[in-house]
Each structure stands twice: as C-alpha cells, then as structure tokens.
Amino acid sequence: MTEFVAPEIDWLALAPLIVVLGAGVVGVLVEAFVPAKARRVTQIVLTLAALAGGSAFIVVLWPQIVAQPVQVVGGSVTLTPFALGAQGIIAVLAFLGVLVVADRTSTGQDAFAPTASAVPGTSYEDLARRSGLEQTEIYPLLLFAAGGMMLFASTDDLIVMFIALEVLSLPLYVLCATARRRRLLSQEAAAKYFLLGAFASALFIFGVALIYGFAGTVRLLEIAQRVQQGLPLEGMSVLLVAGVLLVTVGLLFKVGAVPFHAWTPDVYTGAPTPITGFMAACTKVAAVAALVEVLYRISIGVGGISPDTMRQLQIVIVVVAVLTMAVGTVIGSVQTDVKRLLAYSSIAHAGFLLVGVAGFNAAVQSSTLFYLLAYGIATIGAFGVVTLVRERRITPGSGEDNGPVGDDGVVLGEATEIAQWAGLGRKAPWLTAAFALFLLSMAGIPLTAGFIAKFGAFSGATSGGLWWLAVLGVLASVVAVAFYLRLLVVMVFQRAQDEPETSGAEPGETSSGVEPVETGVSTSSTSEGRGGTAILTKAQVTTAQRVVVTVVGSRGPAAVAIAVCAIATVILGVFPSPVLDLVEQASKFVP
C-alpha cells in the first residue's frame, strides 16, 4: 500500500491567490457580523486592500519567478513569468474596476439594486428601495471572480483550470443580475450568460476527458511529453485533436470570439455598467492567458505535437480570428447604443488578439500581455465614463434643465443611445476628452497604448508567416476607426437636443411661439368644486415628458479610475519601453 506523501507548498508563491481569495472569504464574514451602517465602507476597504496586497506580492515574486519558474502544489499552480504577468494585469485592472463599482456619484446611489433577489416591480422591491438597503455582497463576489481569474491564468492542470473557470464565472452570473435600473434586462443578461456559460463549460470538461483518454494525464506539460514520446496507440491522435478543440471552444467563449460571441452584446448591455467594465477587461485577460497556456504548451512546450496537428490548430485559430474581426467591426459600425458598440468593439479586439496568438511563436506572448493591459485600461475607463452620463427627467414648470438633482429633476439610468451623447463635449469637456482618448486607443491611433498593442500583435502574426492575416487585421482596424470617430463626432460637433435656442417670440406669445392646446387631462377641482380640463401649450406638453442628458458628478472613486486610465493610456503610448521590457521578460511560459 502506497503511503501518502504531502506535497511541500511554497506559500509565498501562492500569496497573491491566498490574499485575494482569502479576502473574499473574510468579506462573506463581514456580511454576517459587521453592522449594516459600516458594512459598505468595510467591504470597499477590504476589497481594495486585498487587490493592492496581491499586486504587491506579485512585485515581490517577480525577480524570483523570472530567474526560475516554479510549480506549486504538485504542478496544480505553475508560476512562470507569463502566468505571473497575467496575474499582475488582472489584479491592477480589478483594482481600477472596483473603484468604478464603489462610486455612488452625486445622486447618492450606486449602480446596484437594494435587493437583487426581489422580483422587479413588486412591493417588496419598493420597500427595499425606500428602506435604503445596500447590496454589499457584490464585493466578496468581485474578489472571488478576480481570484478565479488569477488561478485560471496560472495553472498547468486542466481540472484545476476548470475549477477556476467556475470560480470566476459563477460570481459574474450573479453580478450581471444586480442592476439598480432596467432590472428585467439585467436579469435577462444574467440568464443568457449563465445558460451559454454552462454550455461552454460542458464542452470544456468534455474536451478534458478526451485529452485524458489520449494521454492518461491532465497536466499540460505531461501531455506534451506524451506526444513527444509517441502516441499511446495508433489512431488515438483524434482524441487529442478533438479534446484540444473542445477545450479551445470553452476558452474562446470567455474570450468572446466568433462564433461563440452571441452572449457578449446582450450581457454587456444588461449588466450593471461598472460590472460590464470589470468583466470586459479582466475576463479577457484570464481567458486569453489560459488559451495561450493550453495551445502553446501542448504545441511547442517540450517538442510539441506533430506539424500536421499543429497546422490544424493554427487553421482553427486563424479562421476564428478572421470571423471575429469581421463580425466585430462590421456589426459594430451600425450600432446605435454605446454599450453595444463597446461590446462589438470587445469582439473585434478578441480577433486582433487572436491574430497574434495564431502566429504560434513563443516570443509573441509578450505583445499579447501588453495588448491585454492596454485594452483593459481603455475599457475600464470607457465604461467608467458611461456610468456618469445619465438621463434626467424634467417635471413641468421646473424651468431648469441642468439644475441640481431634486424634485425638479430626477436622475435616471445611463443614457446609452449614441444620439443622446450629442453635445456632451460642451457639457463635460474633460470627461469627453478622456472618453475620446479611450476610443482613440481602441482604434489604434499613434501616441496611444492601443497603437503599440496592435503593432505588437500584427508583428507576431508576420513573424509566424501569416503576413496576410496581419494585413486583414490592419484593414479591420481601419473599419473600426470609422465607428469610433462617428461617436466622437456626435459628442463634439453635434448640438444636444436640450441645448437652449434663442427665441424671437413677440410679447403675448408663448415662449415657443405656439398656441395653447387642450390636453384632455383632468385637473384638480376648481374653487366651485367642478373638474376642469388643463389648457397647456404644446411646449408644456413636451416638457411634461421631457428627458434630457446630464453628467452626474463622481464622489471620487470613478473619477480617480478614469483619470488613472487616461494617464496610463498616454504613458503606454508615448513611453512604452519600461512596460515592454517587463512583458518581454514575461514571454517565458514554460517552467
């Protein structure tokens, strides 16, 4: 009988994961034992401290891991420079994302329903809103999601990778259903994400089973060694190819690549906007890093698979990259909603990332990490801006369009129609400038981080002999520039519908120069006790239902996140050398 030998664990190597996931557990206890009045502040401080602490441990570990990658817990966690770099990017982006999540804005409300379990429109939901309940459970869920992403990007074991996939996915399914406004749309987004995510998870684990049937192991490096030593049985290579393809499909779903992208527009639109930004940036980092781990370790890790099998995998990635760029840019160019436009932009960027991955060149992975960092910063900043652009309902007789929030002007949800963003440059010039900077970075305009990122990705394709794919990527980028510029033109050069116009009305006329009309709306009783009919002008009828666009003030966190993202976008575009040197060190992903 074999005696069990406990593995030696390098606790310092696991410190980033322990801090983030451990803080998530502590956050659950906070919900149970901390008084309600102090709970929100406690959760925010705990979440930000955990992410900052995880980032600090990554900085401490960096020199050691660059010199000598390590396998922890018997290889369940493999810390290579590439994996540690992905963990660091996730921790930094999650920190910025939580700043946007924590912002209440000048309305005094955050983006989350007081009780997400309430059926929309019921008296229970109204009671929870009037009682001032707050949804602070979102912070432990964010920590669990971030910890799952960090593990997802740094494991060599396909079973552990599947567990990490569920740890990061399940909190996101819940968070997508917690929007304060448009509750039904939010719950619909969560349901779609859950159903399609469960389907993708099933494909992933089925692929793991096929790979295990081929190699007798679920460790990626051991699988590559089995391949190098020769196939276990003649004709068994079909299990490896089918298994890797199914695992790749599960990962491409998280990346948001075509044809596994159907969830992206609806989920991005329906989820609370701060959660959309967090999910769009951090999940893509984790999924692309895991995709690289699977494809590159099996294909070129230790001798790799046969050239024919590698060519088959490369063809699949190339086809998906072309379709993803085409769908993201073409359909994105006709969108009329800002969040859906950013969703299709995310799909297009998934295609650009796959252009670099398709080169199957280990050195290109440094450019992949830089791309993920640049895209994530621009995405969190862009969705942070969207949270501050709101609809405002003006009641009759208020006489104000842009006054303080009160009975005469009720701030509603985000104004996401592109037409509503007309004239935003005059209402909030600094916010518009930041948003324009993020869009230009996504478009890949020089002197922004996006230009350096796309240049690296397309250079990776050319170094792998796929110069024609790089050309297609450049053409798709040109198309994408068109719909980014369209939004910029609307913000800067078009006049807002609620901007006042000079009126040449003569004395005695109404301000709009129209005659009174009878509305047919019953008014309160007259002094004689009889009901009357309201006589209003057409302008007053319009004003009674008037909704204008306003920019609410941030109480700090979201404004800080937007400013940091804007500054980082410029620095990474103008002085990218220090970060490029770091990601160059992270190009090693095999221990």
XYZ file of C-alpha atoms in Angstrom:
591
model
C 0.000 0.000 0.000
C 1.460 3.328 -1.080
C 1.839 5.841 1.692
C 0.566 9.331 1.016
C 3.281 11.975 0.949
C 2.079 15.507 1.498
C 3.475 17.943 -1.076
C 5.706 20.779 0.017
C 3.956 24.070 -0.608
C 5.696 27.342 -1.372
C 3.272 29.636 0.428
C 4.953 32.795 -0.852
C 4.327 31.704 -4.446
C 0.640 31.285 -3.604
C 0.434 34.572 -1.675
C -1.331 36.611 -4.413
C -4.061 33.987 -4.722
C -4.345 33.481 -0.966
C -4.706 37.207 -0.296
C -7.439 37.759 -2.907
C -9.464 34.592 -2.307
C -8.937 34.805 1.469
C -10.256 38.359 1.463
C -13.327 37.090 -0.380
C -13.984 34.649 2.465
C -13.468 37.417 5.016
C -15.916 39.551 3.020
C -18.580 36.871 3.475
C -17.988 37.004 7.238
C -18.225 40.794 7.121
C -21.740 40.428 5.702
C -22.680 38.307 8.703
C -21.064 40.180 11.592
C -20.398 43.836 10.696
C -23.246 46.305 11.357
C -25.116 47.430 8.251
C -24.027 51.082 8.544
C -20.327 50.200 8.447
C -20.587 47.292 6.058
C -20.165 49.134 2.756
C -17.035 51.043 3.791
C -15.551 47.895 5.328
C -16.131 45.879 2.163
C -14.650 48.536 -0.123
C -11.528 48.949 2.012
C -11.101 45.177 2.311
C -11.507 44.633 -1.442
C -9.098 47.364 -2.484
C -6.568 46.333 0.171
C -6.702 42.701 -0.980
C -6.137 43.594 -4.632
C -3.336 46.009 -3.725
C -1.786 43.356 -1.464
C -1.985 40.754 -4.220
C -0.267 43.168 -6.602
C 2.452 43.839 -4.025
C 3.180 40.129 -3.638
C 3.417 39.798 -7.420
C 6.034 42.562 -7.457
C 7.977 40.746 -4.714
C 7.808 37.425 -6.574
C 8.745 38.824 -9.978
C 12.571 38.637 -9.784
C 12.440 35.102 -8.355
C 9.999 33.760 -10.977
C 11.830 35.411 -13.879
C 15.013 33.705 -12.740
C 13.406 30.335 -12.042
C 9.721 29.442 -12.680
C 8.197 27.170 -10.065
C 5.457 24.575 -9.835
C 3.390 24.681 -6.677
C 1.136 22.012 -5.136
C 2.481 19.295 -7.371
C 2.068 21.362 -10.524
C -1.535 22.449 -9.908
C -0.278 26.041 -9.960
C 2.583 26.817 -12.328
C 4.172 30.195 -11.799
C 6.006 31.276 -14.914
C 6.784 34.883 -15.860
C 3.869 34.780 -18.314
C 1.429 33.487 -15.685
C 2.648 35.946 -13.044
C 2.412 38.800 -15.549
C -1.193 37.842 -16.315
C -1.951 37.735 -12.577
C -0.496 41.206 -12.156
C -2.551 42.649 -15.011
C -5.728 41.094 -13.596
C -5.022 42.492 -10.111
C -4.340 46.015 -11.435
C -7.393 46.064 -13.713
C -9.597 44.629 -10.968
C -8.427 47.389 -8.606
C -9.404 50.053 -11.145
C -12.686 48.258 -11.850
C -13.603 48.177 -8.153
C -13.049 51.948 -7.949
C -15.794 52.381 -10.553
C -18.010 49.829 -8.814
C -17.653 51.618 -5.465
C -18.653 55.045 -6.788
C -22.010 56.377 -5.632
C -21.916 59.568 -7.754
C -23.625 62.795 -6.698
C -27.047 61.110 -6.870
C -26.244 59.239 -3.665
C -26.883 55.878 -5.334
C -24.646 53.183 -6.697
C -25.375 51.009 -9.737
C -26.822 48.066 -7.824
C -30.337 47.133 -6.757
C -31.011 47.305 -2.995
C -32.026 43.641 -3.120
C -31.250 41.752 -6.295
C -33.443 38.784 -5.313
C -36.625 40.873 -5.405
C -38.956 40.433 -8.362
C -38.845 43.672 -10.412
C -41.854 45.913 -9.914
C -43.095 44.270 -6.707
C -43.930 45.958 -3.424
C -41.009 44.139 -1.811
C -38.585 45.847 -4.180
C -40.179 49.252 -3.478
C -39.938 48.623 0.263
C -36.261 47.682 -0.009
C -35.568 50.843 -2.008
C -37.385 53.095 0.477
C -35.593 51.403 3.370
C -32.225 52.327 1.883
C -30.851 48.787 1.707
C -27.462 48.379 0.047
C -26.090 45.462 -1.948
C -22.652 44.996 -0.367
C -22.363 41.300 -1.240
C -21.009 42.367 -4.613
C -17.537 42.975 -3.159
C -16.845 39.402 -1.990
C -18.217 38.214 -5.326
C -15.780 40.504 -7.144
C -12.890 39.110 -5.086
C -13.874 35.507 -5.830
C -14.140 36.349 -9.535
C -10.741 38.079 -9.543
C -9.134 35.200 -7.615
C -10.607 32.677 -10.031
C -9.230 34.669 -12.968
C -5.756 34.744 -11.414
C -5.818 30.977 -10.884
C -7.278 30.409 -14.348
C -4.278 32.108 -15.939
C -1.639 30.258 -13.914
C -2.456 26.563 -13.758
C -0.953 23.667 -15.680
C -3.734 21.269 -14.641
C -6.853 21.155 -16.813
C -9.052 20.041 -13.895
C -7.849 22.950 -11.760
C -8.392 25.190 -14.784
C -11.994 24.004 -14.978
C -12.496 24.692 -11.265
C -11.011 28.168 -11.718
C -13.344 28.702 -14.680
C -16.349 28.049 -12.465
C -14.969 30.142 -9.593
C -14.647 33.162 -11.883
C -17.885 32.552 -13.807
C -20.450 31.916 -11.072
C -19.951 35.292 -9.317
C -20.184 37.061 -12.673
C -23.500 35.351 -13.433
C -24.887 36.753 -10.190
C -23.350 40.204 -10.582
C -24.900 40.618 -14.029
C -28.385 40.399 -12.460
C -27.892 43.141 -9.849
C -28.533 46.338 -11.845
C -30.494 49.028 -9.990
C -32.349 50.111 -13.124
C -33.595 48.119 -16.109
C -33.977 45.170 -13.792
C -35.613 42.826 -16.283
C -32.892 43.498 -18.844
C -30.266 42.810 -16.194
C -31.836 39.508 -15.189
C -32.207 38.515 -18.827
C -28.493 39.198 -19.344
C -27.602 37.026 -16.362
C -29.804 34.181 -17.582
C -28.263 34.247 -21.067
C -24.750 34.397 -19.657
C -25.440 31.502 -17.303
C -27.024 29.226 -19.909
C -24.392 29.787 -22.575
C -21.619 29.694 -19.991
C -22.824 26.339 -18.695
C -22.857 25.009 -22.252
C -19.276 26.214 -22.802
C -18.170 24.682 -19.504
C -19.636 21.345 -20.567
C -17.674 21.458 -23.816
C -14.523 22.340 -21.879
C -14.783 19.428 -19.450
C -15.704 17.016 -22.258
C -12.544 18.096 -24.058
C -10.543 17.481 -20.869
C -11.963 13.950 -20.742
C -10.888 13.255 -24.329
C -7.383 14.592 -23.672
C -7.123 12.387 -20.583
C -8.229 9.408 -22.669
C -5.347 10.133 -25.037
C -2.544 10.951 -22.603
C -3.639 9.494 -19.252
C -2.957 12.863 -17.577
C -4.459 16.338 -17.393
C -1.163 18.221 -16.892
C -0.317 20.234 -19.993
C 3.435 19.647 -19.931
C 2.965 15.931 -19.332
C 0.549 15.802 -22.265
C 3.209 17.435 -24.451
C 5.752 14.882 -23.241
C 3.399 12.001 -24.105
C 3.062 13.441 -27.597
C 6.797 13.807 -27.988
C 7.379 10.211 -26.885
C 4.912 8.877 -29.437
C 1.193 8.196 -29.490
C -0.030 5.665 -26.895
C -1.998 3.776 -29.528
C -2.145 4.160 -33.267
C -5.120 6.245 -34.322
C -5.523 7.856 -30.886
C -4.432 11.270 -32.165
C -8.070 12.028 -32.984
C -8.752 12.130 -29.227
C -6.027 14.730 -28.724
C -7.196 16.923 -31.601
C -10.874 16.693 -30.630
C -10.066 17.285 -26.961
C -7.917 20.335 -27.611
C -10.553 21.767 -29.952
C -13.313 21.374 -27.345
C -11.153 22.931 -24.634
C -10.347 25.750 -27.035
C -14.057 26.314 -27.701
C -14.679 26.687 -23.968
C -11.897 29.248 -23.743
C -12.983 31.123 -26.876
C -16.410 31.562 -25.301
C -14.808 33.501 -22.445
C -12.675 35.440 -24.919
C -15.855 36.435 -26.790
C -14.682 35.208 -30.191
C -16.949 34.355 -33.140
C -18.958 32.104 -33.363
C -19.075 31.933 -29.546
C -19.798 35.635 -29.092
C -23.610 35.685 -29.028
C -23.746 36.397 -25.287
C -21.468 39.431 -25.403
C -23.746 42.276 -26.693
C -26.745 41.357 -24.544
C -24.733 40.721 -21.387
C -22.653 43.871 -21.752
C -25.835 45.902 -22.288
C -27.904 44.400 -19.470
C -25.304 44.053 -16.715
C -24.610 46.982 -14.354
C -22.180 49.210 -16.240
C -19.362 49.015 -13.631
C -19.608 45.206 -13.735
C -19.505 45.309 -17.527
C -16.219 47.200 -17.402
C -14.732 44.825 -14.833
C -15.873 41.771 -16.754
C -14.833 43.020 -20.189
C -11.291 43.831 -19.073
C -10.387 41.168 -16.515
C -12.144 38.141 -18.015
C -10.463 38.688 -21.373
C -7.029 38.747 -19.716
C -7.680 35.472 -17.906
C -9.233 33.727 -20.920
C -6.533 34.742 -23.400
C -3.791 33.774 -20.939
C -5.386 30.364 -20.412
C -5.782 29.913 -24.173
C -2.087 30.610 -24.625
C -1.222 28.164 -21.845
C -3.200 25.358 -23.494
C -2.224 25.899 -27.134
C 1.406 26.808 -26.670
C 2.381 24.320 -24.009
C 0.871 21.419 -25.905
C 2.116 22.575 -29.312
C 5.599 23.955 -28.660
C 6.192 23.387 -24.955
C 8.657 20.486 -24.966
C 8.985 19.421 -28.551
C 5.285 19.690 -29.105
C 2.742 17.962 -31.255
C 3.263 16.884 -34.843
C 3.431 19.569 -37.545
C 0.175 18.325 -39.084
C -1.733 18.593 -35.813
C -0.225 21.988 -35.090
C -1.261 23.163 -38.552
C -4.836 22.029 -37.870
C -4.934 24.022 -34.634
C -3.441 27.035 -36.362
C -6.081 26.908 -39.108
C -8.828 26.889 -36.487
C -7.380 29.934 -34.701
C -6.863 31.786 -37.988
C -10.455 31.172 -39.146
C -11.839 32.266 -35.786
C -9.637 35.381 -35.822
C -10.846 36.421 -39.286
C -14.520 35.847 -38.433
C -14.173 37.652 -35.126
C -12.585 40.732 -36.664
C -15.201 40.806 -39.431
C -18.215 40.482 -37.135
C -16.869 42.873 -34.508
C -16.073 45.663 -36.955
C -18.939 45.314 -39.458
C -21.783 44.875 -36.976
C -20.196 47.328 -34.548
C -20.263 50.038 -37.204
C -24.097 50.097 -37.275
C -24.765 50.107 -33.531
C -26.803 52.936 -32.005
C -26.164 52.066 -28.345
C -22.864 52.967 -26.655
C -22.656 49.811 -24.553
C -23.443 47.565 -27.507
C -20.863 49.429 -29.574
C -18.262 48.761 -26.875
C -19.410 45.133 -26.787
C -18.747 44.671 -30.506
C -15.508 46.567 -30.024
C -14.586 43.907 -27.459
C -15.354 41.206 -30.018
C -13.172 42.937 -32.607
C -10.309 43.204 -30.111
C -10.628 39.490 -29.404
C -9.979 38.982 -33.118
C -6.934 41.255 -33.024
C -5.559 39.306 -30.069
C -6.073 36.018 -31.892
C -4.107 37.400 -34.849
C -1.050 37.462 -32.617
C -1.821 34.119 -30.963
C -2.192 32.456 -34.385
C 1.485 33.084 -35.098
C 2.344 30.195 -32.718
C 5.552 31.915 -31.736
C 6.526 31.939 -28.062
C 8.121 35.384 -28.288
C 4.833 36.978 -29.379
C 3.286 36.360 -25.978
C 4.975 39.459 -24.583
C 2.974 41.548 -27.069
C -0.178 39.668 -26.038
C 0.270 40.735 -22.417
C 0.855 44.343 -23.448
C -2.279 44.252 -25.612
C -4.345 42.901 -22.726
C -3.071 45.656 -20.423
C -3.702 48.445 -22.935
C -7.166 47.172 -23.874
C -8.164 46.601 -20.242
C -7.189 50.111 -19.161
C -9.114 51.729 -22.030
C -12.159 49.510 -21.416
C -12.466 50.232 -17.693
C -12.037 53.936 -18.354
C -14.648 53.941 -21.127
C -17.290 52.137 -19.071
C -16.434 54.411 -16.137
C -17.394 57.368 -18.321
C -20.632 55.658 -19.365
C -21.681 55.359 -15.701
C -21.618 59.155 -15.344
C -23.689 60.054 -18.441
C -27.303 59.791 -17.294
C -30.849 60.556 -18.329
C -32.684 63.176 -16.318
C -36.457 63.622 -16.205
C -37.685 67.204 -16.012
C -41.070 67.837 -14.429
C -43.484 70.554 -15.672
C -42.703 74.050 -14.516
C -39.218 73.296 -13.228
C -37.665 75.787 -15.617
C -34.310 74.059 -15.323
C -32.561 71.510 -17.472
C -29.251 71.267 -15.694
C -30.004 72.266 -12.132
C -29.343 70.250 -9.020
C -30.913 66.879 -8.562
C -34.212 67.186 -6.738
C -37.939 67.213 -7.254
C -37.496 69.279 -10.415
C -35.009 66.875 -11.983
C -34.842 63.154 -11.287
C -31.699 61.383 -12.459
C -32.463 58.065 -14.140
C -30.230 55.374 -15.640
C -27.352 55.703 -18.091
C -28.030 57.453 -21.381
C -26.670 54.806 -23.711
C -28.186 55.854 -27.041
C -25.443 57.391 -29.186
C -27.802 60.205 -30.257
C -28.173 61.214 -26.603
C -24.424 61.878 -26.382
C -24.715 64.808 -28.802
C -23.173 67.954 -27.332
C -21.504 66.086 -24.469
C -18.255 67.894 -25.259
C -19.815 71.204 -24.127
C -21.458 69.755 -21.027
C -18.401 67.894 -19.723
C -15.274 68.711 -21.761
C -12.791 66.869 -19.539
C -14.908 63.741 -19.395
C -15.363 63.876 -23.161
C -11.606 64.258 -23.647
C -10.946 61.175 -21.511
C -13.550 59.141 -23.387
C -12.131 60.285 -26.724
C -8.693 59.169 -25.578
C -10.008 55.699 -24.734
C -11.736 55.403 -28.109
C -8.600 56.510 -29.952
C -6.590 53.913 -28.061
C -9.079 51.197 -29.006
C -8.827 52.375 -32.603
C -5.040 52.047 -32.501
C -4.204 55.695 -33.195
C -0.497 56.570 -32.707
C 0.650 58.027 -29.373
C -1.855 55.859 -27.527
C -1.355 52.480 -25.885
C -3.617 50.812 -28.451
C -1.248 51.616 -31.308
C 1.710 49.905 -29.609
C -0.523 46.944 -28.708
C -1.830 46.392 -32.232
C 1.616 46.834 -33.733
C 2.919 44.061 -31.469
C 0.025 41.715 -32.247
C 0.310 42.148 -36.006
C 4.100 41.809 -35.833
C 3.564 38.458 -34.090
C 1.446 37.257 -36.997
C 4.042 38.279 -39.556
C 6.835 36.584 -37.586
C 4.777 33.397 -37.769
C 4.480 33.650 -41.560
C 0.891 34.964 -41.511
C 1.534 38.343 -43.116
C -1.796 38.229 -44.968
C -3.618 37.831 -41.627
C -1.825 40.899 -40.327
C -2.995 42.807 -43.423
C -6.585 41.754 -42.708
C -6.115 42.949 -39.142
C -4.977 46.355 -40.350
C -7.975 46.622 -42.696
C -10.358 45.641 -39.887
C -8.742 48.290 -37.683
C -9.448 50.911 -40.350
C -13.126 49.942 -40.380
C -13.210 50.077 -36.581
C -11.791 53.603 -36.624
C -14.895 54.717 -38.535
C -17.393 53.866 -35.801
C -15.156 55.223 -33.043
C -14.870 58.520 -34.921
C -18.640 58.558 -35.503
C -19.185 58.597 -31.757
C -16.563 61.319 -31.324
C -18.261 63.471 -33.968
C -21.599 63.110 -32.186
C -20.085 64.149 -28.848
C -18.043 67.087 -30.069
C -19.656 68.549 -33.180
C -23.387 67.891 -32.848
C -25.692 70.037 -30.732
C -27.605 68.457 -27.898
C -31.393 68.382 -28.231
C -31.819 70.041 -24.839
C -29.499 72.986 -25.588
C -31.435 76.271 -25.435
C -32.150 78.159 -28.636
C -32.757 81.882 -28.992
C -36.436 82.660 -29.458
C -37.859 85.609 -31.314
C -41.329 85.370 -29.774
C -43.410 88.532 -29.701
C -44.958 89.793 -26.481
C -48.104 87.923 -25.656
C -46.953 84.726 -27.347
C -45.774 81.635 -25.529
C -42.050 81.030 -25.320
C -42.264 78.506 -28.117
C -44.443 80.656 -30.316
C -47.359 78.188 -30.383
C -50.986 78.467 -29.384
C -52.372 76.754 -26.281
C -53.850 73.316 -26.811
C -56.284 71.256 -24.824
C -54.693 68.125 -23.374
C -57.764 66.385 -22.105
C -56.059 65.700 -18.794
C -58.275 66.187 -15.793
C -57.027 68.743 -13.271
C -57.900 69.277 -9.656
C -61.288 70.735 -8.813
C -61.859 74.450 -9.268
C -62.946 76.784 -6.490
C -66.536 75.949 -7.396
C -65.821 72.261 -6.854
C -66.075 71.363 -10.543
C -63.461 69.450 -12.508
C -61.671 71.241 -15.306
C -59.609 70.489 -18.371
C -55.954 71.543 -18.385
C -55.108 74.111 -21.052
C -51.372 73.740 -21.765
C -49.166 74.838 -24.594
C -47.592 72.244 -26.864
C -44.259 73.132 -25.333
C -45.636 72.342 -21.860
C -46.947 69.017 -23.087
C -43.481 68.198 -24.383
C -41.881 69.409 -21.156
C -44.138 67.135 -19.102
C -42.451 64.137 -20.667
C -39.039 65.647 -21.221
C -35.908 63.614 -20.629
C -32.551 65.312 -21.044
C -28.985 64.076 -20.726
C -26.832 65.194 -17.839
C -23.421 64.299 -16.454
C -23.560 63.408 -12.776
C -20.613 64.127 -10.542
C -18.405 61.398 -9.167
C -17.767 61.352 -5.440
C -14.215 60.273 -6.071
C -13.560 56.633 -6.926
C -14.847 56.603 -10.507
C -13.189 59.934 -11.304
C -9.889 58.613 -9.954
C -10.200 55.437 -12.038
C -10.985 57.399 -15.219
C -8.076 59.785 -14.636
C -5.619 56.949 -13.944
C -6.769 55.070 -17.046
C -6.419 58.182 -19.205
C -2.915 58.940 -17.920
C -1.848 55.305 -18.306
C -3.171 55.239 -21.884
C -0.995 58.213 -22.798
C 2.098 56.969 -20.951
C 1.890 53.497 -22.510
C 1.561 55.109 -25.927
C 4.363 57.666 -25.592
C 6.822 55.902 -23.247
C 6.068 52.168 -23.585
C 9.661 50.946 -23.164
C 9.619 50.136 -19.402
C 6.430 48.091 -19.694
C 7.610 46.452 -22.909
C 10.791 45.379 -21.117
C 8.712 43.794 -18.350
C 6.413 41.904 -20.700
C 9.449 40.791 -22.682
C 10.669 39.074 -19.522
C 7.207 37.507 -19.227
C 7.379 35.830 -22.635
C 8.619 32.647 -20.973
C 5.606 30.483 -20.147
C 7.148 27.009 -19.782
C 8.856 26.104 -16.480
